[in-house]
mmCIF file of C-alpha atoms in Angstrom:
data_model
loop_
_atom_site.group_PDB
_atom_site.id
_atom_site.type_symbol
_atom_site.label_atom_id
_atom_site.label_comp_id
_atom_site.label_asym_id
_atom_site.label_seq_id
_atom_site.Cartn_x
_atom_site.Cartn_y
_atom_site.Cartn_z
ATOM 1 C CA GLN A 1 -89.013 48.471 112.554
ATOM 2 C CA VAL A 2 -86.614 50.197 115.142
ATOM 3 C CA GLN A 3 -85.618 53.648 114.017
ATOM 4 C CA LEU A 4 -84.070 56.610 115.027
ATOM 5 C CA VAL A 5 -84.348 59.808 113.057
ATOM 6 C CA GLN A 6 -82.382 62.986 113.497
ATOM 7 C CA SER A 7 -82.646 66.483 112.791
ATOM 8 C CA GLY A 8 -80.784 68.205 109.952
ATOM 9 C CA ALA A 9 -77.521 69.679 109.625
ATOM 10 C CA GLU A 10 -76.506 72.822 111.412
ATOM 11 C CA LEU A 11 -74.065 75.542 110.564
ATOM 12 C CA LYS A 12 -73.158 77.774 114.155
ATOM 13 C CA LYS A 13 -71.085 80.175 114.920
ATOM 14 C CA PRO A 14 -68.509 80.007 117.702
ATOM 15 C CA GLY A 15 -69.689 80.655 121.064
ATOM 16 C CA ALA A 16 -73.313 79.931 119.894
ATOM 17 C CA SER A 17 -75.115 76.657 121.226
ATOM 18 C CA VAL A 18 -76.706 73.525 118.909
ATOM 19 C CA LYS A 19 -79.579 71.163 120.058
ATOM 20 C CA VAL A 20 -80.062 68.119 117.724
ATOM 21 C CA SER A 21 -83.020 65.695 118.311
ATOM 22 C CA CYS A 22 -83.385 62.279 117.711
ATOM 23 C CA LYS A 23 -87.148 60.901 117.477
ATOM 24 C CA ALA A 24 -87.360 57.004 118.373
ATOM 25 C CA SER A 25 -90.148 54.912 117.134
ATOM 26 C CA GLY A 26 -90.654 50.759 116.534
ATOM 27 C CA TYR A 27 -90.422 50.130 120.415
ATOM 28 C CA THR A 28 -90.984 51.412 123.877
ATOM 29 C CA PHE A 29 -88.807 54.340 124.112
ATOM 30 C CA THR A 30 -88.447 53.904 127.982
ATOM 31 C CA SER A 31 -87.127 50.811 127.913
ATOM 32 C CA TYR A 32 -83.808 51.530 126.471
ATOM 33 C CA VAL A 33 -81.381 54.344 127.341
ATOM 34 C CA ILE A 34 -80.215 56.928 124.281
ATOM 35 C CA SER A 35 -76.299 57.233 123.632
ATOM 36 C CA TRP A 36 -75.043 60.206 122.229
ATOM 37 C CA VAL A 37 -71.558 59.848 120.202
ATOM 38 C CA ARG A 38 -70.141 62.216 117.928
ATOM 39 C CA GLN A 39 -66.953 61.933 115.120
ATOM 40 C CA ALA A 40 -64.772 64.839 114.211
ATOM 41 C CA PRO A 41 -63.955 64.759 110.331
ATOM 42 C CA GLY A 42 -61.499 62.046 109.423
ATOM 43 C CA GLN A 43 -61.320 60.968 113.206
ATOM 44 C CA GLY A 44 -62.842 57.747 114.892
ATOM 45 C CA LEU A 45 -65.858 57.868 117.222
ATOM 46 C CA GLU A 46 -66.139 59.543 121.021
ATOM 47 C CA TRP A 47 -68.657 58.847 123.294
ATOM 48 C CA MET A 48 -70.594 61.849 124.760
ATOM 49 C CA GLY A 49 -72.774 60.319 127.217
ATOM 50 C CA TRP A 50 -75.991 58.530 127.723
ATOM 51 C CA ILE A 51 -79.933 59.426 129.082
ATOM 52 C CA SER A 52 -82.446 57.287 130.783
ATOM 53 C CA PRO A 53 -85.898 58.442 129.307
ATOM 54 C CA TYR A 54 -87.140 56.261 131.426
ATOM 55 C CA ASN A 55 -86.130 58.388 134.996
ATOM 56 C CA GLY A 56 -84.118 61.354 133.423
ATOM 57 C CA ASN A 57 -80.681 59.847 134.608
ATOM 58 C CA THR A 58 -77.654 61.277 133.001
ATOM 59 C CA ASN A 59 -74.127 60.265 132.697
ATOM 60 C CA TYR A 60 -71.961 62.428 130.555
ATOM 61 C CA THR A 61 -68.197 62.507 129.418
ATOM 62 C CA GLN A 62 -65.859 64.677 131.942
ATOM 63 C CA LYS A 63 -64.579 66.358 128.667
ATOM 64 C CA LEU A 64 -68.057 67.858 127.932
ATOM 65 C CA GLN A 65 -69.472 68.190 132.003
ATOM 66 C CA GLY A 66 -70.812 71.714 131.979
ATOM 67 C CA ARG A 67 -71.403 72.294 128.042
ATOM 68 C CA VAL A 68 -73.637 69.415 127.253
ATOM 69 C CA THR A 69 -77.218 68.619 128.224
ATOM 70 C CA MET A 70 -79.213 65.742 127.347
ATOM 71 C CA THR A 71 -82.750 65.610 127.598
ATOM 72 C CA THR A 72 -85.934 63.268 126.377
ATOM 73 C CA ASP A 73 -89.613 63.967 125.604
ATOM 74 C CA THR A 74 -91.678 60.851 126.194
ATOM 75 C CA SER A 75 -94.496 62.127 124.841
ATOM 76 C CA THR A 76 -93.074 62.637 121.215
ATOM 77 C CA SER A 77 -90.484 59.479 122.100
ATOM 78 C CA THR A 78 -87.596 62.320 121.347
ATOM 79 C CA ALA A 79 -84.439 62.694 122.768
ATOM 80 C CA TYR A 80 -82.274 66.039 122.617
ATOM 81 C CA MET A 81 -78.490 66.938 122.927
ATOM 82 C CA GLU A 82 -77.368 70.489 123.402
ATOM 83 C CA LEU A 83 -74.145 71.149 123.275
ATOM 84 C CA ARG A 84 -73.165 75.166 124.298
ATOM 85 C CA SER A 85 -70.302 77.336 123.594
ATOM 86 C CA LEU A 86 -69.184 75.796 120.618
ATOM 87 C CA THR A 87 -65.805 76.015 119.114
ATOM 88 C CA SER A 88 -64.163 74.742 115.729
ATOM 89 C CA ASP A 89 -63.345 71.494 117.677
ATOM 90 C CA ASP A 90 -67.329 70.631 118.392
ATOM 91 C CA THR A 91 -67.244 70.133 114.187
ATOM 92 C CA ALA A 92 -68.598 66.986 113.881
ATOM 93 C CA VAL A 93 -71.267 64.531 113.032
ATOM 94 C CA TYR A 94 -73.214 63.728 116.248
ATOM 95 C CA TYR A 95 -75.298 60.425 116.668
ATOM 96 C CA CYS A 96 -77.764 59.029 118.656
ATOM 97 C CA ALA A 97 -77.978 55.203 119.179
ATOM 98 C CA ARG A 98 -80.142 53.267 121.085
ATOM 99 C CA ASP A 99 -78.312 51.493 124.043
ATOM 100 C CA ARG A 100 -79.027 48.727 126.358
ATOM 101 C CA ALA A 101 -76.361 46.605 128.342
ATOM 102 C CA GLY A 102 -73.650 47.627 126.658
ATOM 103 C CA LEU A 103 -74.785 47.268 122.916
ATOM 104 C CA SER A 104 -76.055 50.184 120.881
ATOM 105 C CA ASP A 105 -78.358 49.536 118.250
ATOM 106 C CA PRO A 106 -79.676 51.047 115.975
ATOM 107 C CA TRP A 107 -78.106 54.265 115.495
ATOM 108 C CA GLY A 108 -79.652 57.511 113.911
ATOM 109 C CA GLN A 109 -78.353 58.589 110.193
ATOM 110 C CA GLY A 110 -76.180 61.431 112.258
ATOM 111 C CA THR A 111 -76.506 65.207 112.120
ATOM 112 C CA LEU A 112 -73.374 67.202 110.814
ATOM 113 C CA VAL A 113 -72.486 70.135 113.219
ATOM 114 C CA THR A 114 -70.380 72.825 111.419
ATOM 115 C CA VAL A 115 -68.792 75.698 113.687
ATOM 116 C CA SER A 116 -67.442 78.285 111.826
ATOM 117 C CA SER A 117 -67.177 82.180 111.576
ATOM 118 C CA ASP B 1 -61.131 56.626 132.055
ATOM 119 C CA ILE B 2 -60.296 52.969 130.312
ATOM 120 C CA GLN B 3 -58.308 53.449 127.169
ATOM 121 C CA MET B 4 -59.112 51.293 124.631
ATOM 122 C CA THR B 5 -56.351 50.335 122.291
ATOM 123 C CA GLN B 6 -56.579 48.497 118.753
ATOM 124 C CA SER B 7 -54.495 47.022 116.305
ATOM 125 C CA PRO B 8 -53.551 47.212 113.605
ATOM 126 C CA SER B 9 -54.438 50.714 113.027
ATOM 127 C CA SER B 10 -54.899 49.848 109.349
ATOM 128 C CA VAL B 11 -54.631 46.370 107.442
ATOM 129 C CA SER B 12 -54.845 45.205 103.342
ATOM 130 C CA ALA B 13 -56.223 42.180 102.737
ATOM 131 C CA SER B 14 -57.944 40.127 99.813
ATOM 132 C CA VAL B 15 -61.221 38.789 99.291
ATOM 133 C CA GLY B 16 -61.447 35.503 100.943
ATOM 134 C CA ASP B 17 -58.634 36.095 103.526
ATOM 135 C CA ARG B 18 -58.929 35.528 107.126
ATOM 136 C CA VAL B 19 -58.311 38.771 109.358
ATOM 137 C CA THR B 20 -57.998 39.299 112.908
ATOM 138 C CA ILE B 21 -58.295 42.578 114.673
ATOM 139 C CA THR B 22 -57.150 42.802 118.397
ATOM 140 C CA CYS B 23 -58.444 45.391 121.188
ATOM 141 C CA ARG B 24 -56.828 45.932 124.597
ATOM 142 C CA ALA B 25 -58.266 47.453 127.478
ATOM 143 C CA SER B 26 -56.291 49.403 129.863
ATOM 144 C CA GLN B 27 -57.943 47.484 132.900
ATOM 145 C CA GLY B 28 -60.260 44.648 133.025
ATOM 146 C CA ILE B 29 -63.809 44.744 131.393
ATOM 147 C CA SER B 30 -65.022 41.345 132.113
ATOM 148 C CA SER B 31 -67.032 40.660 128.547
ATOM 149 C CA TRP B 32 -68.390 44.430 128.184
ATOM 150 C CA LEU B 33 -66.899 44.891 124.928
ATOM 151 C CA ALA B 34 -68.670 45.548 121.319
ATOM 152 C CA TRP B 35 -67.341 45.539 117.683
ATOM 153 C CA TYR B 36 -69.022 48.377 115.540
ATOM 154 C CA GLN B 37 -68.245 48.191 111.284
ATOM 155 C CA GLN B 38 -68.619 51.693 109.924
ATOM 156 C CA LYS B 39 -68.378 52.482 106.183
ATOM 157 C CA PRO B 40 -67.748 56.246 105.004
ATOM 158 C CA GLY B 41 -70.678 58.507 105.256
ATOM 159 C CA LYS B 42 -72.687 55.811 107.212
ATOM 160 C CA ALA B 43 -73.399 55.486 111.186
ATOM 161 C CA PRO B 44 -71.503 52.380 113.100
ATOM 162 C CA LYS B 45 -73.418 49.096 112.908
ATOM 163 C CA LEU B 46 -73.268 47.047 115.795
ATOM 164 C CA LEU B 47 -71.776 43.623 114.887
ATOM 165 C CA ILE B 48 -70.766 42.021 118.284
ATOM 166 C CA TYR B 49 -71.847 42.397 121.688
ATOM 167 C CA ALA B 50 -70.775 40.948 124.940
ATOM 168 C CA ALA B 51 -67.434 40.170 123.446
ATOM 169 C CA SER B 52 -68.374 37.106 121.501
ATOM 170 C CA SER B 53 -72.534 37.512 120.784
ATOM 171 C CA LEU B 54 -73.361 37.798 117.410
ATOM 172 C CA GLN B 55 -75.917 40.664 116.791
ATOM 173 C CA SER B 56 -79.064 39.351 114.638
ATOM 174 C CA GLY B 57 -78.424 39.887 111.189
ATOM 175 C CA VAL B 58 -74.724 40.040 111.038
ATOM 176 C CA PRO B 59 -73.328 37.021 108.847
ATOM 177 C CA SER B 60 -71.736 34.314 110.987
ATOM 178 C CA ARG B 61 -67.935 34.852 109.274
ATOM 179 C CA PHE B 62 -67.894 37.583 112.019
ATOM 180 C CA SER B 63 -66.758 36.120 115.669
ATOM 181 C CA GLY B 64 -65.351 37.657 118.802
ATOM 182 C CA SER B 65 -63.753 36.451 121.485
ATOM 183 C CA GLY B 66 -61.768 37.410 124.820
ATOM 184 C CA SER B 67 -62.719 38.243 128.062
ATOM 185 C CA GLY B 68 -60.825 40.555 130.561
ATOM 186 C CA THR B 69 -58.251 42.908 128.857
ATOM 187 C CA ASP B 70 -57.652 41.134 125.820
ATOM 188 C CA PHE B 71 -60.096 40.879 122.800
ATOM 189 C CA THR B 72 -60.071 39.880 118.994
ATOM 190 C CA LEU B 73 -62.477 40.359 116.388
ATOM 191 C CA THR B 74 -62.001 37.646 113.783
ATOM 192 C CA ILE B 75 -63.710 38.082 109.952
ATOM 193 C CA SER B 76 -63.096 34.438 108.670
ATOM 194 C CA SER B 77 -63.335 35.140 104.604
ATOM 195 C CA LEU B 78 -63.528 38.565 103.688
ATOM 196 C CA GLN B 79 -66.541 39.451 101.269
ATOM 197 C CA PRO B 80 -66.167 42.915 99.378
ATOM 198 C CA GLU B 81 -68.535 44.112 101.688
ATOM 199 C CA ASP B 82 -66.541 44.014 104.555
ATOM 200 C CA PHE B 83 -64.172 46.549 103.652
ATOM 201 C CA ALA B 84 -64.714 49.380 106.212
ATOM 202 C CA THR B 85 -63.736 50.666 109.756
ATOM 203 C CA TYR B 86 -64.072 48.783 112.533
ATOM 204 C CA TYR B 87 -64.096 49.790 116.483
ATOM 205 C CA CYS B 88 -63.913 48.291 119.611
ATOM 206 C CA GLN B 89 -66.053 49.987 122.832
ATOM 207 C CA GLN B 90 -65.906 49.204 126.289
ATOM 208 C CA ALA B 91 -69.244 49.433 128.570
ATOM 209 C CA ASN B 92 -68.059 48.531 131.812
ATOM 210 C CA SER B 93 -67.691 52.143 133.196
ATOM 211 C CA PHE B 94 -68.194 55.328 132.410
ATOM 212 C CA PRO B 95 -67.223 56.707 129.659
ATOM 213 C CA HIS B 96 -68.148 54.110 127.469
ATOM 214 C CA THR B 97 -64.524 54.841 125.475
ATOM 215 C CA PHE B 98 -63.761 53.506 121.601
ATOM 216 C CA GLY B 99 -61.046 52.260 120.446
ATOM 217 C CA GLN B 100 -59.087 54.330 117.814
ATOM 218 C CA GLY B 101 -60.412 52.176 114.701
ATOM 219 C CA THR B 102 -59.048 49.537 112.455
ATOM 220 C CA LYS B 103 -59.309 50.439 108.774
ATOM 221 C CA LEU B 104 -59.633 47.404 106.656
ATOM 222 C CA GLU B 105 -58.724 48.082 103.008
ATOM 223 C CA ILE B 106 -58.371 46.210 99.776
ATOM 224 C CA LYS B 107 -55.042 44.345 98.895
#
């Protein structure tokens, strides 16, 4: 079955970077883009951007431009999201999702990133 | 950016009730709209895509309608497992913004 499995929870200090992985299985990795969405505690969903594993094209929300980098490794069917210069506002659960033509399904289980000194 | 506004922000209803949630886009998005259900501590789950297409495996009591700027999600007869938070998302243009969510609670 189609599945996305994310890396484990992270605790980071302000100013640090975090890299979250998302390993896909059960489908042809290069046939779908991977979207990243985050959710701060008790808040709604925030779309961060997406990457095409087929050609490496990316699209990031303007809010995170310059701090976020999304990459893929097609040899392992894994997508990565790196966020730099972390602040407490980046504390959230980060999700990856398989995406095509405006539908995201399925989603990974989520990765909690906590930014605290 | 396209702003997505959901109403109501929360609603209380009983098992068996019919519930409608609306989502309004700040500009036309054709039918590039999806609906997601999220339960506490879980990842969102796709219910509806392309405004009115039911995702495989989703019960037929869920339906979506609309195009342009105004959309609705209807649950025809609430079941206990439907109490959750619902989000709309537009995929017409980047960034693919979400609505703020509608929390569906048990009356």
